[in-house]
PDB file of C-alpha atoms and ligand atoms in Angstrom:
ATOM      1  CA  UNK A  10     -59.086 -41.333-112.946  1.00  0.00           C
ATOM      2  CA  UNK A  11     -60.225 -41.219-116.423  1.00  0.00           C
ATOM      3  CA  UNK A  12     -57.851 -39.518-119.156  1.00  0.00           C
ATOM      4  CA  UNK A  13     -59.861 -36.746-120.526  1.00  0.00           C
ATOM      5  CA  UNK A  14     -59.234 -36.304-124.364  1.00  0.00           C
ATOM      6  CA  UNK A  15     -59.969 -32.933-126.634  1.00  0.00           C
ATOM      7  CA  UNK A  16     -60.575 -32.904-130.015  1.00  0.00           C
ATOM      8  CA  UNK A  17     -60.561 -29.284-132.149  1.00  0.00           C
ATOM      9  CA  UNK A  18     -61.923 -29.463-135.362  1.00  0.00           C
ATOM     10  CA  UNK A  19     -64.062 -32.445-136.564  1.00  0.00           C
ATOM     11  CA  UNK A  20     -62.689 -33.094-140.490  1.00  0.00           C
ATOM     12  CA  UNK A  21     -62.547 -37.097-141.165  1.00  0.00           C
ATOM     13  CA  UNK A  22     -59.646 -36.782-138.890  1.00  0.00           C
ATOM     14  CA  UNK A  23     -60.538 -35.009-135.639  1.00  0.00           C
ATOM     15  CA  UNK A  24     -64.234 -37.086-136.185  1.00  0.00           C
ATOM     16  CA  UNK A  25     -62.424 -40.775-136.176  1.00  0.00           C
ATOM     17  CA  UNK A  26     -60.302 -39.934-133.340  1.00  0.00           C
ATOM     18  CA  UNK A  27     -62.956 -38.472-131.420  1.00  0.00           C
ATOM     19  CA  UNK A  28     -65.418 -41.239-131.972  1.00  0.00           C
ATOM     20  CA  UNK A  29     -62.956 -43.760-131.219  1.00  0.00           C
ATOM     21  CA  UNK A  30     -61.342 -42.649-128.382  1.00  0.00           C
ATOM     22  CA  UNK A  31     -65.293 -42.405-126.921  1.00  0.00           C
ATOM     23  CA  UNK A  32     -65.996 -45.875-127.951  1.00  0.00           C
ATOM     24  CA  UNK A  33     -62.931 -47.061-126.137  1.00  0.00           C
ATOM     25  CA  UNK A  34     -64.638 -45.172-123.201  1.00  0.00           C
ATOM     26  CA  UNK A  35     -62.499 -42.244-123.069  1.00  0.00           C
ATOM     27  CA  UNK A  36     -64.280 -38.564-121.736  1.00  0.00           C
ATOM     28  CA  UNK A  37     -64.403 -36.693-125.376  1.00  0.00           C
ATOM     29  CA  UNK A  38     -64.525 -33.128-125.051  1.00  0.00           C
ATOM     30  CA  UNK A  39     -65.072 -32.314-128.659  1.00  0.00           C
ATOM     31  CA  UNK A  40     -65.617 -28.795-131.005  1.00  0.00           C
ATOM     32  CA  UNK A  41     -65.955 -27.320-134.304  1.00  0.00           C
ATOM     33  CA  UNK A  42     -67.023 -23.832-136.193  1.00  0.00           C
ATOM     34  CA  UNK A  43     -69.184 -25.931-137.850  1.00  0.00           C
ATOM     35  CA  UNK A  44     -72.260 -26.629-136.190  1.00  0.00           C
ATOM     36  CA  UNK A  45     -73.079 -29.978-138.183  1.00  0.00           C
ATOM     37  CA  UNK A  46     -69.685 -31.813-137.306  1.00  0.00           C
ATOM     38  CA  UNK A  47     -70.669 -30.931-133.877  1.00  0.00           C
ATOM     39  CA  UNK A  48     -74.016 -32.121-134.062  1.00  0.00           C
ATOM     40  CA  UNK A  49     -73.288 -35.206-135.462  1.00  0.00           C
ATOM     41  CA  UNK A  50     -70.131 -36.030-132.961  1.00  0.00           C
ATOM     42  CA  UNK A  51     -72.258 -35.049-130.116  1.00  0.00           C
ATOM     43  CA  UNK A  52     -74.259 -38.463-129.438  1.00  0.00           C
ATOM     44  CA  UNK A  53     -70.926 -39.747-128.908  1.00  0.00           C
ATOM     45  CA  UNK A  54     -68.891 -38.045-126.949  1.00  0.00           C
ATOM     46  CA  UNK A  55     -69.131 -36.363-123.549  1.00  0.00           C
ATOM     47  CA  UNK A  56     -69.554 -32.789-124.411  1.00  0.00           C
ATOM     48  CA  UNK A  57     -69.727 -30.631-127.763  1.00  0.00           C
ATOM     49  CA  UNK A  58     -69.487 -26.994-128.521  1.00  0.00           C
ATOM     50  CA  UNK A  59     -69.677 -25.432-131.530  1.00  0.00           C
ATOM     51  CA  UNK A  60     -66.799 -22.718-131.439  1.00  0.00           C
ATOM     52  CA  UNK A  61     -64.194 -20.690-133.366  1.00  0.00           C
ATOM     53  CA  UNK A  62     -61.382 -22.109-131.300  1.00  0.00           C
ATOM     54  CA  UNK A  63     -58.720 -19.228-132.291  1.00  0.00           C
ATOM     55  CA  UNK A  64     -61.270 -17.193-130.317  1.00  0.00           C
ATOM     56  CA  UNK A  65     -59.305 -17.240-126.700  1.00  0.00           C
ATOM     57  CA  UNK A  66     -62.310 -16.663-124.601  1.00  0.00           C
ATOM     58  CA  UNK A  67     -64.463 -19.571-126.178  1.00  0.00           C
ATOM     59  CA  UNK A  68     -61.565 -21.759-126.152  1.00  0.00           C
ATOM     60  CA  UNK A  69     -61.301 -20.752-122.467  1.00  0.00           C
ATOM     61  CA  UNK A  70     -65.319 -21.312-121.618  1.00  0.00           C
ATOM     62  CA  UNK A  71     -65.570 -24.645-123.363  1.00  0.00           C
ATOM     63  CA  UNK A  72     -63.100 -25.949-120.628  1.00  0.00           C
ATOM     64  CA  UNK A  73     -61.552 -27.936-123.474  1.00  0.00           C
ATOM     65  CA  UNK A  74     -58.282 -26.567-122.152  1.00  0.00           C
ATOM     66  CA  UNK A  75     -58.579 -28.645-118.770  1.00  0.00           C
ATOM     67  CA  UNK A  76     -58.445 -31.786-120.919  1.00  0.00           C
ATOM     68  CA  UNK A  77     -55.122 -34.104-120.316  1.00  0.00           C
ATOM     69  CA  UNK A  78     -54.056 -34.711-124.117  1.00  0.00           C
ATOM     70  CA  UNK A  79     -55.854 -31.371-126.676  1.00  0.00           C
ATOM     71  CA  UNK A  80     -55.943 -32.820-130.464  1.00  0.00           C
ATOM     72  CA  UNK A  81     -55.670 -30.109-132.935  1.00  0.00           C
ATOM     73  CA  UNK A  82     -57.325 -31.278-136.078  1.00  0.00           C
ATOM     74  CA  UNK A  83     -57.646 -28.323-138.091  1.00  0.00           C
ATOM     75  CA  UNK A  84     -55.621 -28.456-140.957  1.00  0.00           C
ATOM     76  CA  UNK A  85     -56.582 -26.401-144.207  1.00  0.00           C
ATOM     77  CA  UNK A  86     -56.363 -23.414-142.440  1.00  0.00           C
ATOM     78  CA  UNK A  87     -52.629 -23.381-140.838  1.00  0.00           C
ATOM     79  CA  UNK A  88     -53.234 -19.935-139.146  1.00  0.00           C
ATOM     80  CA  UNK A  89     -55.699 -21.415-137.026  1.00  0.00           C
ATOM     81  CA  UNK A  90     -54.293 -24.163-136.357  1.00  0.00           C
ATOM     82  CA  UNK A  91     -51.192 -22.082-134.957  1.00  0.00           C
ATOM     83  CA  UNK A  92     -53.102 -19.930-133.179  1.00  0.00           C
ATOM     84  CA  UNK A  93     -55.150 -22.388-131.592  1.00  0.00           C
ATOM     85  CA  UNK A  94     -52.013 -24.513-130.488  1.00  0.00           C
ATOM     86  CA  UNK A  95     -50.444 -21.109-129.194  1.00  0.00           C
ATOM     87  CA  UNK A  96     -53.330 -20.806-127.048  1.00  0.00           C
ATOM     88  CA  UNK A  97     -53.746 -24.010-126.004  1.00  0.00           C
ATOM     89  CA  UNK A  98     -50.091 -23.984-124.651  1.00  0.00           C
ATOM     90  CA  UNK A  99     -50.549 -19.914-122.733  1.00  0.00           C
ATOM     91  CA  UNK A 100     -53.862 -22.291-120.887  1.00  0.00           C
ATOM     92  CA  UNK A 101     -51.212 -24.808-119.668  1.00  0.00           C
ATOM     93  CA  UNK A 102     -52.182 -28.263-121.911  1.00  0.00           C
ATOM     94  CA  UNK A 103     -49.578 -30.472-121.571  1.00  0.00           C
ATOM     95  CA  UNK A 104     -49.769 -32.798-124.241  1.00  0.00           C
ATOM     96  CA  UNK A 105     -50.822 -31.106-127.765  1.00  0.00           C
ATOM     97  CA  UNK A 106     -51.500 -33.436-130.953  1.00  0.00           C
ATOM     98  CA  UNK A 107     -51.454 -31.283-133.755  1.00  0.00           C
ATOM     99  CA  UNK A 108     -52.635 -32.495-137.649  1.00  0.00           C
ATOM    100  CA  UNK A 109     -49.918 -31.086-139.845  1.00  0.00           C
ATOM    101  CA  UNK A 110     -51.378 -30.698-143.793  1.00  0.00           C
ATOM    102  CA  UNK A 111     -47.848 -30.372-145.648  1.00  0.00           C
ATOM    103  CA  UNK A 112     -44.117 -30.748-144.561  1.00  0.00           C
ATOM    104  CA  UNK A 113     -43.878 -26.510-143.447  1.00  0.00           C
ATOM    105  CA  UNK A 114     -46.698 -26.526-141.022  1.00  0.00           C
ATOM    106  CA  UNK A 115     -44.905 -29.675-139.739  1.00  0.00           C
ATOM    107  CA  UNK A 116     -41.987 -28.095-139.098  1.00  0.00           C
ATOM    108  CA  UNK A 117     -43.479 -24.939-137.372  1.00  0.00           C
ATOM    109  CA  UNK A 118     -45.449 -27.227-135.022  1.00  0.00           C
ATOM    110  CA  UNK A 119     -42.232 -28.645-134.082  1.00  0.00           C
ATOM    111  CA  UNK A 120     -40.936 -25.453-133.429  1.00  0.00           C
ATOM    112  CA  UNK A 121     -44.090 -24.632-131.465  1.00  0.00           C
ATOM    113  CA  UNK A 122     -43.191 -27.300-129.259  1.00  0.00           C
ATOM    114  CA  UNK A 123     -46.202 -29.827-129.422  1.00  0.00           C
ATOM    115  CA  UNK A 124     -46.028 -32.707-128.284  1.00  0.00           C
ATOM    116  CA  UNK A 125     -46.409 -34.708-131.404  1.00  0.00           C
ATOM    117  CA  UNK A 126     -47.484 -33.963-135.024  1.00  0.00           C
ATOM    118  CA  UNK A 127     -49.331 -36.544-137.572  1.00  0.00           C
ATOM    119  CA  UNK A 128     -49.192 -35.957-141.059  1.00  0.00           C
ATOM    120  CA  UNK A 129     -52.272 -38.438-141.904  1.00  0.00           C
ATOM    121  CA  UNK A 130     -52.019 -38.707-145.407  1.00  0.00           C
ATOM    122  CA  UNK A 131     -47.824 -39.044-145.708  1.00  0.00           C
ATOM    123  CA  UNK A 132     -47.977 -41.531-142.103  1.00  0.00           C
ATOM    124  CA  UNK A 133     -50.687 -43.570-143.489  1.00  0.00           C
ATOM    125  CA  UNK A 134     -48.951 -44.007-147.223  1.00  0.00           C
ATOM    126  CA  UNK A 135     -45.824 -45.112-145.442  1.00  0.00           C
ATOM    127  CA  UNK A 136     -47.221 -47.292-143.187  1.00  0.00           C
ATOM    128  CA  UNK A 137     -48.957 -49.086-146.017  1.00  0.00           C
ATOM    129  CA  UNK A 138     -45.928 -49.188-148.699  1.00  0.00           C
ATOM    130  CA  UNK A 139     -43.861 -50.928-145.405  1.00  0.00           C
ATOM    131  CA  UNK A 140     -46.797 -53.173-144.723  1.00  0.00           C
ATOM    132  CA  UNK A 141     -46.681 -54.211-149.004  1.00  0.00           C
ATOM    133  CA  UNK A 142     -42.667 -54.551-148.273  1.00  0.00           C
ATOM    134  CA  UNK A 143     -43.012 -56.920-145.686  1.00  0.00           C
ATOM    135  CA  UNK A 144     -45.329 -59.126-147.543  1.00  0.00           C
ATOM    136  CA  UNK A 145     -42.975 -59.069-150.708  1.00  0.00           C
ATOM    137  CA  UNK A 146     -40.323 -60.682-148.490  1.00  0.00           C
TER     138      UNK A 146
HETATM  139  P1  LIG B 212     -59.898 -33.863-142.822  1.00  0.00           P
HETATM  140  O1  LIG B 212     -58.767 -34.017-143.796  1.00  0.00           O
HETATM  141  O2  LIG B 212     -59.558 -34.355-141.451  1.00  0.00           O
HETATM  142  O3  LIG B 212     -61.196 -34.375-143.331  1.00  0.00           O
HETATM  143  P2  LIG B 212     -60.922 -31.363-143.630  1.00  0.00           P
HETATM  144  O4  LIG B 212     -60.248 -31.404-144.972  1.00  0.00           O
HETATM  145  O5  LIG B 212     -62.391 -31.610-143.553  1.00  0.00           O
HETATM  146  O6  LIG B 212     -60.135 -32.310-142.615  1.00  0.00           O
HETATM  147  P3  LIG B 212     -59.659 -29.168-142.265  1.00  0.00           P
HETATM  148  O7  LIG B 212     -59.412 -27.877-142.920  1.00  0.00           O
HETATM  149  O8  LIG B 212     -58.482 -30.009-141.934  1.00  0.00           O
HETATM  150  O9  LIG B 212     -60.769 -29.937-143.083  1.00  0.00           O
HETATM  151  O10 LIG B 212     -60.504 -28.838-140.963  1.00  0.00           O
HETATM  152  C1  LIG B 212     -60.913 -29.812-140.066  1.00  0.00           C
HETATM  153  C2  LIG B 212     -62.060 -29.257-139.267  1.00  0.00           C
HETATM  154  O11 LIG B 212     -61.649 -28.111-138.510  1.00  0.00           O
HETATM  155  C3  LIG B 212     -63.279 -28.831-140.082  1.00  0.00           C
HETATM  156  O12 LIG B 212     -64.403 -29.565-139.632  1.00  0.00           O
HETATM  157  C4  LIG B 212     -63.416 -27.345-139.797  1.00  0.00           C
HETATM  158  O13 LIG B 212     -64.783 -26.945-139.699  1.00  0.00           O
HETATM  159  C5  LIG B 212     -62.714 -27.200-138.453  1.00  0.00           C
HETATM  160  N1  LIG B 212     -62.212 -25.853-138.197  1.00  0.00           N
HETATM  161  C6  LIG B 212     -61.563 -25.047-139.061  1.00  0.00           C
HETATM  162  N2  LIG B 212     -61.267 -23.866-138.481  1.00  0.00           N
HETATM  163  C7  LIG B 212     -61.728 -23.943-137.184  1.00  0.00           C
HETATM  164  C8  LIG B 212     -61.739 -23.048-136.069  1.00  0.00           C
HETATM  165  N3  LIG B 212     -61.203 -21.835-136.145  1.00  0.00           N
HETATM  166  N4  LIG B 212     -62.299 -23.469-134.915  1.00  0.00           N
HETATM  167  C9  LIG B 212     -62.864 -24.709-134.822  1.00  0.00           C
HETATM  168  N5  LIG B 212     -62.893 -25.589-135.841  1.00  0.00           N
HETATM  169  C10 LIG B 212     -62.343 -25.216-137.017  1.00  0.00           C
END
Protein backbone atom coordinates (compact mmCIF):
# COMPACT_ATOMS: atom_id res chain seq x y z
CA UNK A 1 0.00 0.00 0.00
CA UNK A 2 1.03 3.45 -0.69
CA UNK A 3 2.66 5.58 2.28
CA UNK A 4 0.41 8.47 2.68
CA UNK A 5 2.42 11.72 3.53
CA UNK A 6 0.96 15.15 5.30
CA UNK A 7 2.30 18.30 4.96
CA UNK A 8 1.04 21.44 7.44
CA UNK A 9 2.00 24.63 6.39
CA UNK A 10 3.33 25.35 2.83
CA UNK A 11 6.51 28.01 3.51
CA UNK A 12 9.53 27.10 0.95
CA UNK A 13 9.83 24.23 3.26
CA UNK A 14 6.53 22.38 3.71
CA UNK A 15 6.05 23.41 -0.41
CA UNK A 16 9.46 21.43 -1.55
CA UNK A 17 8.70 18.53 0.52
CA UNK A 18 5.27 18.34 -0.51
CA UNK A 19 5.94 18.69 -4.18
CA UNK A 20 8.59 16.26 -4.06
CA UNK A 21 7.36 13.64 -2.19
CA UNK A 22 4.21 13.87 -4.99
CA UNK A 23 6.58 13.75 -7.81
CA UNK A 24 8.18 10.68 -6.38
CA UNK A 25 4.50 9.43 -6.45
CA UNK A 26 3.76 9.62 -2.90
CA UNK A 27 -0.32 10.42 -1.78
CA UNK A 28 0.24 14.28 -0.53
CA UNK A 29 -2.31 15.33 1.76
CA UNK A 30 -1.33 18.93 1.98
CA UNK A 31 -2.73 22.42 4.00
CA UNK A 32 -2.22 25.92 4.81
CA UNK A 33 -4.13 29.18 6.40
CA UNK A 34 -3.17 30.62 3.43
CA UNK A 35 -5.31 30.02 0.65
CA UNK A 36 -2.60 30.83 -2.16
CA UNK A 37 0.09 28.21 -0.89
CA UNK A 38 -2.78 25.91 -1.11
CA UNK A 39 -3.82 26.83 -4.39
CA UNK A 40 -0.70 26.67 -5.88
CA UNK A 41 0.37 23.09 -4.16
CA UNK A 42 -2.91 21.75 -5.14
CA UNK A 43 -2.18 20.64 -8.93
CA UNK A 44 0.28 18.54 -7.33
CA UNK A 45 -0.65 16.74 -4.73
CA UNK A 46 -3.59 14.50 -3.86
CA UNK A 47 -5.72 16.68 -1.76
CA UNK A 48 -5.52 20.41 -0.36
CA UNK A 49 -7.36 22.29 2.27
CA UNK A 50 -6.96 25.52 3.25
CA UNK A 51 -7.13 25.40 7.20
CA UNK A 52 -5.98 26.88 10.54
CA UNK A 53 -4.50 23.59 11.63
CA UNK A 54 -4.36 24.54 15.56
CA UNK A 55 -8.12 24.47 14.98
CA UNK A 56 -8.80 20.64 16.32
CA UNK A 57 -11.95 20.10 14.43
CA UNK A 58 -10.49 21.17 10.92
CA UNK A 59 -7.44 19.33 11.60
CA UNK A 60 -9.80 16.42 12.38
CA UNK A 61 -12.15 16.91 9.01
CA UNK A 62 -9.25 17.30 6.63
CA UNK A 63 -8.38 13.60 7.52
CA UNK A 64 -4.78 14.79 7.41
CA UNK A 65 -4.47 12.99 10.72
CA UNK A 66 -5.00 9.42 9.02
CA UNK A 67 -1.80 10.10 7.07
CA UNK A 68 1.29 7.56 7.96
CA UNK A 69 4.21 10.25 8.44
CA UNK A 70 2.32 14.30 9.40
CA UNK A 71 5.12 17.07 8.46
CA UNK A 72 4.76 20.09 10.54
CA UNK A 73 6.16 22.96 8.60
CA UNK A 74 5.08 25.88 10.39
CA UNK A 75 7.77 27.59 11.87
CA UNK A 76 7.53 31.47 12.62
CA UNK A 77 4.83 30.95 14.74
CA UNK A 78 6.12 28.26 17.49
CA UNK A 79 2.69 28.25 19.31
CA UNK A 80 1.17 26.76 16.44
CA UNK A 81 3.42 24.70 15.63
CA UNK A 82 3.13 23.14 19.29
CA UNK A 83 -0.25 23.06 19.27
CA UNK A 84 -0.63 21.53 16.07
CA UNK A 85 1.98 18.70 16.94
CA UNK A 86 0.02 18.26 20.36
CA UNK A 87 -2.91 17.54 18.37
CA UNK A 88 -1.59 15.63 15.89
CA UNK A 89 -0.21 13.17 18.58
CA UNK A 90 -4.08 13.15 20.93
CA UNK A 91 -5.36 11.87 16.83
CA UNK A 92 -2.83 8.97 17.08
CA UNK A 93 -0.01 10.01 14.10
CA UNK A 94 2.73 7.99 14.54
CA UNK A 95 5.48 9.53 12.90
CA UNK A 96 5.56 13.55 13.34
CA UNK A 97 8.29 15.70 11.35
CA UNK A 98 8.34 18.88 12.90
CA UNK A 99 10.42 22.22 11.30
CA UNK A 100 12.16 23.66 14.31
CA UNK A 101 13.07 27.72 13.58
CA UNK A 102 15.81 28.19 16.46
CA UNK A 103 17.63 25.80 18.95
CA UNK A 104 14.46 26.28 21.95
CA UNK A 105 11.64 25.18 19.79
CA UNK A 106 14.05 22.30 18.97
CA UNK A 107 14.37 21.29 22.18
CA UNK A 108 10.60 21.47 23.15
CA UNK A 109 9.77 19.31 20.10
CA UNK A 110 12.05 16.85 21.51
CA UNK A 111 10.39 16.98 24.60
CA UNK A 112 7.07 16.70 22.76
CA UNK A 113 8.20 13.51 21.59
CA UNK A 114 8.20 13.81 17.66
CA UNK A 115 9.59 11.72 15.83
CA UNK A 116 12.25 13.83 14.28
CA UNK A 117 12.98 17.60 14.07
CA UNK A 118 14.89 19.52 11.03
CA UNK A 119 16.35 22.69 11.61
CA UNK A 120 16.63 23.62 7.69
CA UNK A 121 18.71 26.45 7.78
CA UNK A 122 21.47 25.11 10.67
CA UNK A 123 21.18 21.15 8.80
CA UNK A 124 21.66 22.57 5.46
CA UNK A 125 24.82 25.02 6.54
CA UNK A 126 26.41 21.98 8.08
CA UNK A 127 25.89 19.74 5.53
CA UNK A 128 27.50 22.15 3.10
CA UNK A 129 30.64 23.36 5.35
CA UNK A 130 31.28 19.16 5.63
CA UNK A 131 30.72 18.80 1.93
CA UNK A 132 33.62 22.08 1.43
CA UNK A 133 35.76 19.90 4.16
CA UNK A 134 35.80 16.94 2.25
CA UNK A 135 36.84 18.56 -0.90
CA UNK A 136 39.75 20.48 0.96
CA UNK A 137 41.18 17.05 1.79
P1 LIG B 1 9.78 28.76 5.12
O1 LIG B 1 11.01 29.15 5.88
O2 LIG B 1 9.60 27.28 5.01
O3 LIG B 1 9.63 29.48 3.83
P2 LIG B 1 7.98 30.72 6.06
O4 LIG B 1 9.07 31.63 6.56
O5 LIG B 1 7.27 31.09 4.80
O6 LIG B 1 8.53 29.23 5.98
P3 LIG B 1 6.59 29.89 8.43
O7 LIG B 1 6.22 30.83 9.50
O8 LIG B 1 7.64 28.88 8.73
O9 LIG B 1 6.87 30.71 7.11
O10 LIG B 1 5.24 29.18 8.00
C1 LIG B 1 5.18 28.20 7.02
C2 LIG B 1 3.76 28.12 6.52
O11 LIG B 1 2.87 27.74 7.58
C3 LIG B 1 3.21 29.41 5.92
O12 LIG B 1 2.81 29.15 4.59
C4 LIG B 1 2.02 29.75 6.81
O13 LIG B 1 0.93 30.29 6.06
C5 LIG B 1 1.65 28.39 7.40
N1 LIG B 1 0.93 28.48 8.67
C6 LIG B 1 1.21 29.29 9.71
N2 LIG B 1 0.33 29.11 10.71
C7 LIG B 1 -0.54 28.12 10.28
C8 LIG B 1 -1.69 27.49 10.85
N3 LIG B 1 -2.13 27.80 12.06
N4 LIG B 1 -2.32 26.54 10.12
C9 LIG B 1 -1.89 26.21 8.87
N5 LIG B 1 -0.82 26.78 8.28
C10 LIG B 1 -0.15 27.74 8.97
Amino acid sequence: MKKVFGVIGLGRFGFNVAKTLAEGGAEVIACDIDEEKVRQISELVSSAFVLDATDEKALKESGIANADTVIVSIGENVEASLLVVVQLMELGVKEIIAKAVNPLHGRVLERLGVSRVIHPERDMAIRLAHSLEKGTI
